[in-house]
PDB file of C-alpha atoms in Angstrom:
ATOM      1  CA  MET A   1      16.342  -2.684  -2.566  1.00  0.00           C
ATOM      2  CA  THR A   2      18.048  -5.175  -0.276  1.00  0.00           C
ATOM      3  CA  ILE A   3      16.553  -8.640  -0.314  1.00  0.00           C
ATOM      4  CA  PRO A   4      17.613 -10.670   2.691  1.00  0.00           C
ATOM      5  CA  THR A   5      16.760 -14.317   2.227  1.00  0.00           C
ATOM      6  CA  ALA A   6      16.043 -16.958   4.815  1.00  0.00           C
ATOM      7  CA  THR A   7      18.213 -19.579   3.169  1.00  0.00           C
ATOM      8  CA  SER A   8      20.867 -19.500   0.462  1.00  0.00           C
ATOM      9  CA  GLU A   9      20.260 -21.639  -2.593  1.00  0.00           C
ATOM     10  CA  SER A  10      22.680 -22.525  -5.347  1.00  0.00           C
ATOM     11  CA  ILE A  11      19.869 -23.697  -7.661  1.00  0.00           C
ATOM     12  CA  PRO A  12      17.534 -20.928  -8.916  1.00  0.00           C
ATOM     13  CA  VAL A  13      14.077 -21.344  -7.405  1.00  0.00           C
ATOM     14  CA  ARG A  14      10.846 -19.461  -7.977  1.00  0.00           C
ATOM     15  CA  SER A  15      10.095 -17.642  -4.800  1.00  0.00           C
ATOM     16  CA  ALA A  16       8.206 -14.530  -3.813  1.00  0.00           C
ATOM     17  CA  LEU A  17      10.181 -11.317  -3.428  1.00  0.00           C
ATOM     18  CA  GLY A  18       7.713  -9.877  -0.985  1.00  0.00           C
ATOM     19  CA  GLN A  19       4.781 -10.377   1.301  1.00  0.00           C
ATOM     20  CA  HIS A  20       1.795  -8.031   1.380  1.00  0.00           C
ATOM     21  CA  SER A  21      -0.474  -8.039   4.435  1.00  0.00           C
ATOM     22  CA  LEU A  22      -3.815  -6.227   4.511  1.00  0.00           C
ATOM     23  CA  TYR A  23      -5.153  -5.548   8.005  1.00  0.00           C
ATOM     24  CA  ASP A  24      -8.650  -4.190   8.620  1.00  0.00           C
ATOM     25  CA  PHE A  25      -9.366  -2.815  12.077  1.00  0.00           C
ATOM     26  CA  HIS A  26     -13.035  -2.594  13.003  1.00  0.00           C
ATOM     27  CA  GLY A  27     -14.790  -1.276  16.078  1.00  0.00           C
ATOM     28  CA  CYS A  28     -12.266   1.451  16.882  1.00  0.00           C
ATOM     29  CA  PRO A  29     -13.270   4.541  18.896  1.00  0.00           C
ATOM     30  CA  ALA A  30     -13.525   7.595  16.624  1.00  0.00           C
ATOM     31  CA  GLU A  31     -11.106   9.628  18.726  1.00  0.00           C
ATOM     32  CA  ALA A  32      -8.368   7.007  18.284  1.00  0.00           C
ATOM     33  CA  LEU A  33      -8.824   7.267  14.515  1.00  0.00           C
ATOM     34  CA  ARG A  34      -8.570  11.068  14.420  1.00  0.00           C
ATOM     35  CA  ALA A  35      -5.384  11.540  16.482  1.00  0.00           C
ATOM     36  CA  THR A  36      -2.910  12.128  13.645  1.00  0.00           C
ATOM     37  CA  GLU A  37       0.205  12.736  15.737  1.00  0.00           C
ATOM     38  CA  ARG A  38      -0.515   9.847  18.069  1.00  0.00           C
ATOM     39  CA  LEU A  39      -1.104   7.558  15.082  1.00  0.00           C
ATOM     40  CA  ARG A  40       2.125   8.702  13.427  1.00  0.00           C
ATOM     41  CA  ALA A  41       4.111   8.013  16.599  1.00  0.00           C
ATOM     42  CA  ALA A  42       2.445   4.609  16.971  1.00  0.00           C
ATOM     43  CA  MET A  43       3.136   3.628  13.369  1.00  0.00           C
ATOM     44  CA  LEU A  44       6.791   4.650  13.593  1.00  0.00           C
ATOM     45  CA  GLU A  45       7.216   2.765  16.845  1.00  0.00           C
ATOM     46  CA  ALA A  46       5.436  -0.297  15.430  1.00  0.00           C
ATOM     47  CA  VAL A  47       7.681  -0.360  12.367  1.00  0.00           C
ATOM     48  CA  ARG A  48      10.841  -0.016  14.473  1.00  0.00           C
ATOM     49  CA  SER A  49       9.676  -2.772  16.839  1.00  0.00           C
ATOM     50  CA  ALA A  50       8.988  -5.014  13.851  1.00  0.00           C
ATOM     51  CA  GLY A  51      12.534  -4.614  12.555  1.00  0.00           C
ATOM     52  CA  GLY A  52      11.821  -2.109   9.778  1.00  0.00           C
ATOM     53  CA  THR A  53      14.266   0.536   8.573  1.00  0.00           C
ATOM     54  CA  ILE A  54      12.422   3.842   8.201  1.00  0.00           C
ATOM     55  CA  VAL A  55      13.266   5.928   5.132  1.00  0.00           C
ATOM     56  CA  ASN A  56      10.556   8.590   5.198  1.00  0.00           C
ATOM     57  CA  ASP A  57       6.988   9.194   6.304  1.00  0.00           C
ATOM     58  CA  THR A  58       4.069  11.428   5.439  1.00  0.00           C
ATOM     59  CA  PHE A  59       0.823  11.833   7.391  1.00  0.00           C
ATOM     60  CA  HIS A  60      -2.248  13.922   6.565  1.00  0.00           C
ATOM     61  CA  THR A  61      -5.407  14.853   8.379  1.00  0.00           C
ATOM     62  CA  PHE A  62      -8.435  15.053   6.119  1.00  0.00           C
ATOM     63  CA  SER A  63     -11.428  17.333   6.427  1.00  0.00           C
ATOM     64  CA  PRO A  64     -13.979  16.641   7.822  1.00  0.00           C
ATOM     65  CA  HIS A  65     -12.166  13.657   9.374  1.00  0.00           C
ATOM     66  CA  GLY A  66      -9.795  10.787   8.721  1.00  0.00           C
ATOM     67  CA  VAL A  67      -6.047  10.296   8.662  1.00  0.00           C
ATOM     68  CA  SER A  68      -3.811   8.925   5.923  1.00  0.00           C
ATOM     69  CA  GLY A  69      -0.261   7.949   6.718  1.00  0.00           C
ATOM     70  CA  VAL A  70       2.508   6.297   4.769  1.00  0.00           C
ATOM     71  CA  ILE A  71       5.890   5.122   5.987  1.00  0.00           C
ATOM     72  CA  VAL A  72       8.421   4.225   3.316  1.00  0.00           C
ATOM     73  CA  ILE A  73      10.809   1.631   4.701  1.00  0.00           C
ATOM     74  CA  ALA A  74      13.924   0.077   3.197  1.00  0.00           C
ATOM     75  CA  GLU A  75      11.883  -3.135   2.963  1.00  0.00           C
ATOM     76  CA  SER A  76       8.938  -1.394   1.090  1.00  0.00           C
ATOM     77  CA  HIS A  77       6.047   0.371   2.900  1.00  0.00           C
ATOM     78  CA  VAL A  78       3.445   0.538   5.654  1.00  0.00           C
ATOM     79  CA  THR A  79       0.261   2.588   5.174  1.00  0.00           C
ATOM     80  CA  LEU A  80      -2.719   3.586   7.314  1.00  0.00           C
ATOM     81  CA  HIS A  81      -6.076   5.134   6.416  1.00  0.00           C
ATOM     82  CA  THR A  82      -8.810   5.826   8.951  1.00  0.00           C
ATOM     83  CA  TRP A  83     -12.540   6.410   8.757  1.00  0.00           C
ATOM     84  CA  PRO A  84     -13.571   7.677  12.226  1.00  0.00           C
ATOM     85  CA  GLU A  85     -17.212   7.856  11.147  1.00  0.00           C
ATOM     86  CA  PHE A  86     -17.200   4.076  10.614  1.00  0.00           C
ATOM     87  CA  GLY A  87     -14.828   3.089  13.434  1.00  0.00           C
ATOM     88  CA  TYR A  88     -12.568   1.597  10.779  1.00  0.00           C
ATOM     89  CA  ALA A  89      -8.901   1.694   9.780  1.00  0.00           C
ATOM     90  CA  ALA A  90      -7.153   0.030   6.819  1.00  0.00           C
ATOM     91  CA  VAL A  91      -3.474  -0.825   7.173  1.00  0.00           C
ATOM     92  CA  ASP A  92      -1.184  -2.486   4.710  1.00  0.00           C
ATOM     93  CA  VAL A  93       2.310  -3.790   5.217  1.00  0.00           C
ATOM     94  CA  PHE A  94       4.422  -4.706   2.210  1.00  0.00           C
ATOM     95  CA  SER A  95       7.968  -5.962   2.625  1.00  0.00           C
ATOM     96  CA  CYS A  96      10.607  -7.811   0.712  1.00  0.00           C
ATOM     97  CA  GLY A  97      12.787 -10.294   2.507  1.00  0.00           C
ATOM     98  CA  VAL A  98      12.093 -11.971   5.796  1.00  0.00           C
ATOM     99  CA  THR A  99      13.180  -9.401   8.328  1.00  0.00           C
ATOM    100  CA  LEU A 100       9.995  -7.393   8.900  1.00  0.00           C
ATOM    101  CA  ARG A 101       7.626  -8.944  11.456  1.00  0.00           C
ATOM    102  CA  HIS A 102       4.201  -7.952  10.115  1.00  0.00           C
ATOM    103  CA  GLU A 103       2.352  -9.374  13.125  1.00  0.00           C
ATOM    104  CA  ILE A 104       4.182  -7.015  15.476  1.00  0.00           C
ATOM    105  CA  ILE A 105       2.879  -4.031  13.501  1.00  0.00           C
ATOM    106  CA  ARG A 106      -0.624  -5.552  13.503  1.00  0.00           C
ATOM    107  CA  ASP A 107      -0.662  -6.156  17.252  1.00  0.00           C
ATOM    108  CA  HIS A 108       0.794  -2.767  18.147  1.00  0.00           C
ATOM    109  CA  LEU A 109      -1.752  -0.917  16.009  1.00  0.00           C
ATOM    110  CA  ALA A 110      -4.646  -3.053  17.275  1.00  0.00           C
ATOM    111  CA  ARG A 111      -3.802  -1.861  20.792  1.00  0.00           C
ATOM    112  CA  ILE A 112      -3.409   1.813  19.831  1.00  0.00           C
ATOM    113  CA  LEU A 113      -6.592   1.775  17.745  1.00  0.00           C
ATOM    114  CA  GLU A 114      -8.465  -0.156  20.477  1.00  0.00           C
ATOM    115  CA  SER A 115      -9.860  -2.350  17.712  1.00  0.00           C
ATOM    116  CA  LYS A 116     -12.564  -4.871  18.625  1.00  0.00           C
ATOM    117  CA  ARG A 117     -12.069  -6.992  15.503  1.00  0.00           C
ATOM    118  CA  VAL A 118      -9.110  -7.370  13.148  1.00  0.00           C
ATOM    119  CA  GLU A 119      -9.352  -8.996   9.728  1.00  0.00           C
ATOM    120  CA  GLN A 120      -6.169 -10.052   7.984  1.00  0.00           C
ATOM    121  CA  ARG A 121      -5.164 -11.245   4.551  1.00  0.00           C
ATOM    122  CA  ALA A 122      -1.663 -11.933   3.282  1.00  0.00           C
ATOM    123  CA  PHE A 123      -0.380 -12.368  -0.245  1.00  0.00           C
ATOM    124  CA  PRO A 124       3.011 -13.347  -1.638  1.00  0.00           C
ATOM    125  CA  ARG A 125       4.149 -11.014  -4.425  1.00  0.00           C
ATOM    126  CA  GLY A 126       6.698 -11.105  -7.207  1.00  0.00           C
ATOM    127  CA  ALA A 127       7.400 -14.778  -7.841  1.00  0.00           C
ATOM    128  CA  VAL A 128      10.694 -14.661  -9.718  1.00  0.00           C
ATOM    129  CA  GLU A 129      13.499 -17.089 -10.452  1.00  0.00           C
ATOM    130  CA  ARG A 130      16.536 -16.550  -8.301  1.00  0.00           C
TER     131      ARG A 130
ATOM    132  CA  MET B   1     -11.846  11.124   4.001  1.00  0.00           C
ATOM    133  CA  THR B   2     -14.521  11.783   1.389  1.00  0.00           C
ATOM    134  CA  ILE B   3     -16.463   8.728   0.332  1.00  0.00           C
ATOM    135  CA  PRO B   4     -18.314   9.275  -2.923  1.00  0.00           C
ATOM    136  CA  THR B   5     -20.849   6.514  -3.484  1.00  0.00           C
ATOM    137  CA  ALA B   6     -22.234   5.140  -6.715  1.00  0.00           C
ATOM    138  CA  THR B   7     -25.831   5.140  -5.501  1.00  0.00           C
ATOM    139  CA  SER B   8     -27.641   6.657  -2.564  1.00  0.00           C
ATOM    140  CA  GLU B   9     -29.439   4.301  -0.215  1.00  0.00           C
ATOM    141  CA  SER B  10     -31.909   5.140   2.489  1.00  0.00           C
ATOM    142  CA  ILE B  11     -31.561   1.681   4.090  1.00  0.00           C
ATOM    143  CA  PRO B  12     -28.151   0.976   5.658  1.00  0.00           C
ATOM    144  CA  VAL B  13     -26.311  -1.685   3.668  1.00  0.00           C
ATOM    145  CA  ARG B  14     -23.032  -3.470   4.277  1.00  0.00           C
ATOM    146  CA  SER B  15     -20.717  -2.320   1.568  1.00  0.00           C
ATOM    147  CA  ALA B  16     -16.972  -1.969   1.156  1.00  0.00           C
ATOM    148  CA  LEU B  17     -15.440   1.417   1.834  1.00  0.00           C
ATOM    149  CA  GLY B  18     -12.547   0.804  -0.474  1.00  0.00           C
ATOM    150  CA  GLN B  19     -10.988  -1.283  -3.179  1.00  0.00           C
ATOM    151  CA  HIS B  20      -7.377  -2.444  -3.059  1.00  0.00           C
ATOM    152  CA  SER B  21      -5.684  -3.522  -6.295  1.00  0.00           C
ATOM    153  CA  LEU B  22      -2.308  -5.274  -6.368  1.00  0.00           C
ATOM    154  CA  TYR B  23      -0.525  -5.140  -9.725  1.00  0.00           C
ATOM    155  CA  ASP B  24       2.640  -7.105 -10.451  1.00  0.00           C
ATOM    156  CA  PHE B  25       4.626  -6.096 -13.512  1.00  0.00           C
ATOM    157  CA  HIS B  26       7.018  -8.729 -14.834  1.00  0.00           C
ATOM    158  CA  GLY B  27       9.490  -8.697 -17.694  1.00  0.00           C
ATOM    159  CA  CYS B  28      10.374  -5.008 -17.447  1.00  0.00           C
ATOM    160  CA  PRO B  29      13.725  -3.689 -18.747  1.00  0.00           C
ATOM    161  CA  ALA B  30      16.049  -2.853 -15.857  1.00  0.00           C
ATOM    162  CA  GLU B  31      16.610   0.721 -17.049  1.00  0.00           C
ATOM    163  CA  ALA B  32      12.851   1.452 -16.906  1.00  0.00           C
ATOM    164  CA  LEU B  33      12.839   0.271 -13.268  1.00  0.00           C
ATOM    165  CA  ARG B  34      15.767   2.474 -12.237  1.00  0.00           C
ATOM    166  CA  ALA B  35      14.607   5.817 -13.676  1.00  0.00           C
ATOM    167  CA  THR B  36      13.303   7.427 -10.484  1.00  0.00           C
ATOM    168  CA  GLU B  37      12.303  10.806 -11.924  1.00  0.00           C
ATOM    169  CA  ARG B  38      10.672   9.270 -14.969  1.00  0.00           C
ATOM    170  CA  LEU B  39       8.755   6.827 -12.737  1.00  0.00           C
ATOM    171  CA  ARG B  40       7.623   9.657 -10.449  1.00  0.00           C
ATOM    172  CA  ALA B  41       6.353  11.693 -13.415  1.00  0.00           C
ATOM    173  CA  ALA B  42       4.590   8.628 -14.826  1.00  0.00           C
ATOM    174  CA  MET B  43       2.934   7.777 -11.505  1.00  0.00           C
ATOM    175  CA  LEU B  44       1.698  11.342 -10.992  1.00  0.00           C
ATOM    176  CA  GLU B  45       0.362  11.497 -14.535  1.00  0.00           C
ATOM    177  CA  ALA B  46      -1.301   8.081 -14.166  1.00  0.00           C
ATOM    178  CA  VAL B  47      -3.036   9.114 -10.942  1.00  0.00           C
ATOM    179  CA  ARG B  48      -4.282  12.380 -12.464  1.00  0.00           C
ATOM    180  CA  SER B  49      -5.540  10.563 -15.581  1.00  0.00           C
ATOM    181  CA  ALA B  50      -7.352   8.078 -13.348  1.00  0.00           C
ATOM    182  CA  GLY B  51      -9.220  10.856 -11.538  1.00  0.00           C
ATOM    183  CA  GLY B  52      -7.138  10.894  -8.344  1.00  0.00           C
ATOM    184  CA  THR B  53      -6.543  13.979  -6.210  1.00  0.00           C
ATOM    185  CA  ILE B  54      -2.859  14.145  -5.275  1.00  0.00           C
ATOM    186  CA  VAL B  55      -2.052  15.176  -1.699  1.00  0.00           C
ATOM    187  CA  ASN B  56       1.659  14.384  -1.460  1.00  0.00           C
ATOM    188  CA  ASP B  57       4.319  12.095  -2.850  1.00  0.00           C
ATOM    189  CA  THR B  58       7.684  10.690  -1.862  1.00  0.00           C
ATOM    190  CA  PHE B  59      10.123   8.753  -4.057  1.00  0.00           C
ATOM    191  CA  HIS B  60      13.451   7.161  -3.161  1.00  0.00           C
ATOM    192  CA  THR B  61      16.254   5.543  -5.087  1.00  0.00           C
ATOM    193  CA  PHE B  62      17.833   2.627  -3.260  1.00  0.00           C
ATOM    194  CA  SER B  63      21.399   1.462  -3.370  1.00  0.00           C
ATOM    195  CA  PRO B  64      22.486  -0.628  -5.229  1.00  0.00           C
ATOM    196  CA  HIS B  65      19.234  -0.351  -7.218  1.00  0.00           C
ATOM    197  CA  GLY B  66      15.475  -0.097  -6.998  1.00  0.00           C
ATOM    198  CA  VAL B  67      12.945   2.669  -6.567  1.00  0.00           C
ATOM    199  CA  SER B  68      10.190   3.092  -3.976  1.00  0.00           C
ATOM    200  CA  GLY B  69       7.484   5.651  -4.523  1.00  0.00           C
ATOM    201  CA  VAL B  70       4.310   6.550  -2.682  1.00  0.00           C
ATOM    202  CA  ILE B  71       1.602   8.978  -3.698  1.00  0.00           C
ATOM    203  CA  VAL B  72      -0.922   9.893  -1.013  1.00  0.00           C
ATOM    204  CA  ILE B  73      -4.203  10.810  -2.684  1.00  0.00           C
ATOM    205  CA  ALA B  74      -7.441  12.146  -1.215  1.00  0.00           C
ATOM    206  CA  GLU B  75      -8.923   8.727  -2.041  1.00  0.00           C
ATOM    207  CA  SER B  76      -6.077   6.795  -0.216  1.00  0.00           C
ATOM    208  CA  HIS B  77      -2.764   5.824  -1.903  1.00  0.00           C
ATOM    209  CA  VAL B  78      -0.774   4.489  -4.833  1.00  0.00           C
ATOM    210  CA  THR B  79       2.632   2.864  -4.280  1.00  0.00           C
ATOM    211  CA  LEU B  80       5.416   1.508  -6.477  1.00  0.00           C
ATOM    212  CA  HIS B  81       8.466  -0.629  -5.679  1.00  0.00           C
ATOM    213  CA  THR B  82      10.907  -1.849  -8.319  1.00  0.00           C
ATOM    214  CA  TRP B  83      13.494  -4.638  -8.488  1.00  0.00           C
ATOM    215  CA  PRO B  84      15.555  -3.923 -11.634  1.00  0.00           C
ATOM    216  CA  GLU B  85      17.634  -7.051 -11.025  1.00  0.00           C
ATOM    217  CA  PHE B  86      14.482  -9.176 -11.433  1.00  0.00           C
ATOM    218  CA  GLY B  87      12.702  -7.067 -14.090  1.00  0.00           C
ATOM    219  CA  TYR B  88       9.848  -6.687 -11.610  1.00  0.00           C
ATOM    220  CA  ALA B  89       7.712  -3.904 -10.136  1.00  0.00           C
ATOM    221  CA  ALA B  90       4.987  -4.112  -7.479  1.00  0.00           C
ATOM    222  CA  VAL B  91       2.243  -1.473  -7.535  1.00  0.00           C
ATOM    223  CA  ASP B  92      -0.735  -1.099  -5.278  1.00  0.00           C
ATOM    224  CA  VAL B  93      -3.716   1.174  -5.623  1.00  0.00           C
ATOM    225  CA  PHE B  94      -6.062   1.650  -2.689  1.00  0.00           C
ATOM    226  CA  SER B  95      -9.035   3.965  -2.948  1.00  0.00           C
ATOM    227  CA  CYS B  96     -12.296   4.661  -1.235  1.00  0.00           C
ATOM    228  CA  GLY B  97     -15.310   5.548  -3.290  1.00  0.00           C
ATOM    229  CA  VAL B  98     -15.841   4.894  -6.959  1.00  0.00           C
ATOM    230  CA  THR B  99     -14.038   7.784  -8.595  1.00  0.00           C
ATOM    231  CA  LEU B 100     -10.520   6.397  -9.065  1.00  0.00           C
ATOM    232  CA  ARG B 101     -10.091   4.303 -12.225  1.00  0.00           C
ATOM    233  CA  HIS B 102      -7.527   1.711 -11.133  1.00  0.00           C
ATOM    234  CA  GLU B 103      -7.229   0.207 -14.611  1.00  0.00           C
ATOM    235  CA  ILE B 104      -6.040   3.528 -16.044  1.00  0.00           C
ATOM    236  CA  ILE B 105      -3.139   3.548 -13.577  1.00  0.00           C
ATOM    237  CA  ARG B 106      -2.371  -0.095 -14.411  1.00  0.00           C
ATOM    238  CA  ASP B 107      -2.350   0.480 -18.172  1.00  0.00           C
ATOM    239  CA  HIS B 108      -0.320   3.679 -17.992  1.00  0.00           C
ATOM    240  CA  LEU B 109       2.354   2.058 -15.820  1.00  0.00           C
ATOM    241  CA  ALA B 110       2.427  -1.104 -17.948  1.00  0.00           C
ATOM    242  CA  ARG B 111       3.388   1.083 -20.915  1.00  0.00           C
ATOM    243  CA  ILE B 112       6.018   3.104 -19.040  1.00  0.00           C
ATOM    244  CA  LEU B 113       7.520  -0.022 -17.455  1.00  0.00           C
ATOM    245  CA  GLU B 114       7.380  -1.889 -20.806  1.00  0.00           C
ATOM    246  CA  SER B 115       6.021  -4.850 -18.880  1.00  0.00           C
ATOM    247  CA  LYS B 116       5.635  -8.139 -20.748  1.00  0.00           C
ATOM    248  CA  ARG B 117       3.219  -9.640 -18.192  1.00  0.00           C
ATOM    249  CA  VAL B 118       0.916  -8.020 -15.646  1.00  0.00           C
ATOM    250  CA  GLU B 119      -0.708  -9.933 -12.796  1.00  0.00           C
ATOM    251  CA  GLN B 120      -3.616  -8.337 -10.965  1.00  0.00           C
ATOM    252  CA  ARG B 121      -5.596  -9.006  -7.819  1.00  0.00           C
ATOM    253  CA  ALA B 122      -8.326  -6.831  -6.319  1.00  0.00           C
ATOM    254  CA  PHE B 123      -9.858  -6.901  -2.866  1.00  0.00           C
ATOM    255  CA  PRO B 124     -12.764  -5.003  -1.335  1.00  0.00           C
ATOM    256  CA  ARG B 125     -11.895  -3.542   2.060  1.00  0.00           C
ATOM    257  CA  GLY B 126     -13.793  -2.204   5.040  1.00  0.00           C
ATOM    258  CA  ALA B 127     -17.245  -3.748   4.829  1.00  0.00           C
ATOM    259  CA  VAL B 128     -19.262  -1.484   7.112  1.00  0.00           C
ATOM    260  CA  GLU B 129     -22.933  -0.680   7.570  1.00  0.00           C
ATOM    261  CA  ARG B 130     -23.935   2.629   6.062  1.00  0.00           C
TER     262      ARG B 130
END
């Protein structure tokens, strides 16, 4: 996996390899959360806009309702799971390096999902010496 | 998406739809982190042992090194990303309901990855009224 770094250091430092963002979209219309193909297109576009390099993707429509989608990117992954019955979608964005703009994915999906309230949490991962 | 619940309630309560666990495996031998097919088999076995229902999976080997794998399950997803050059793997397990035993996945992968140190964090997601 390629790990672009913001700065080059000659002295090994403990720094996080990746950043993991959890986004929770509340108050979304049920129809926006059921539209598998539209959601897939939106996720792919969001990842490209954010600077991600798409490797593969898989999307599934569940019975009676709900969509799960995963995009594997060179930088790690972006996932989406929807619960139309609760007007809720869970998204996570995990990337190594500094190239992927998580907030662009968040904002693009908030628009597509017509979310009334977005919660976000972010966690550094993989503190290693390098 | 099916949402099995631990108890039935006649009064709507705010409860989390899902649980998201982040596991960080440190001190793993590089060869264990490069073995894509072995990692895929281990992940699938771990998910089945933990009570997950597998929908689809996708695994990729990166150049010069590193593996990314995603398993979509009926309950949500399990992902893996490895950095052989740092002896590190990042795993996340996201599931709705109470059926998936996250700790079984953690312990199975810790063995396969021969990890010397495992960090874990867990977050409830999607607090909705139901």
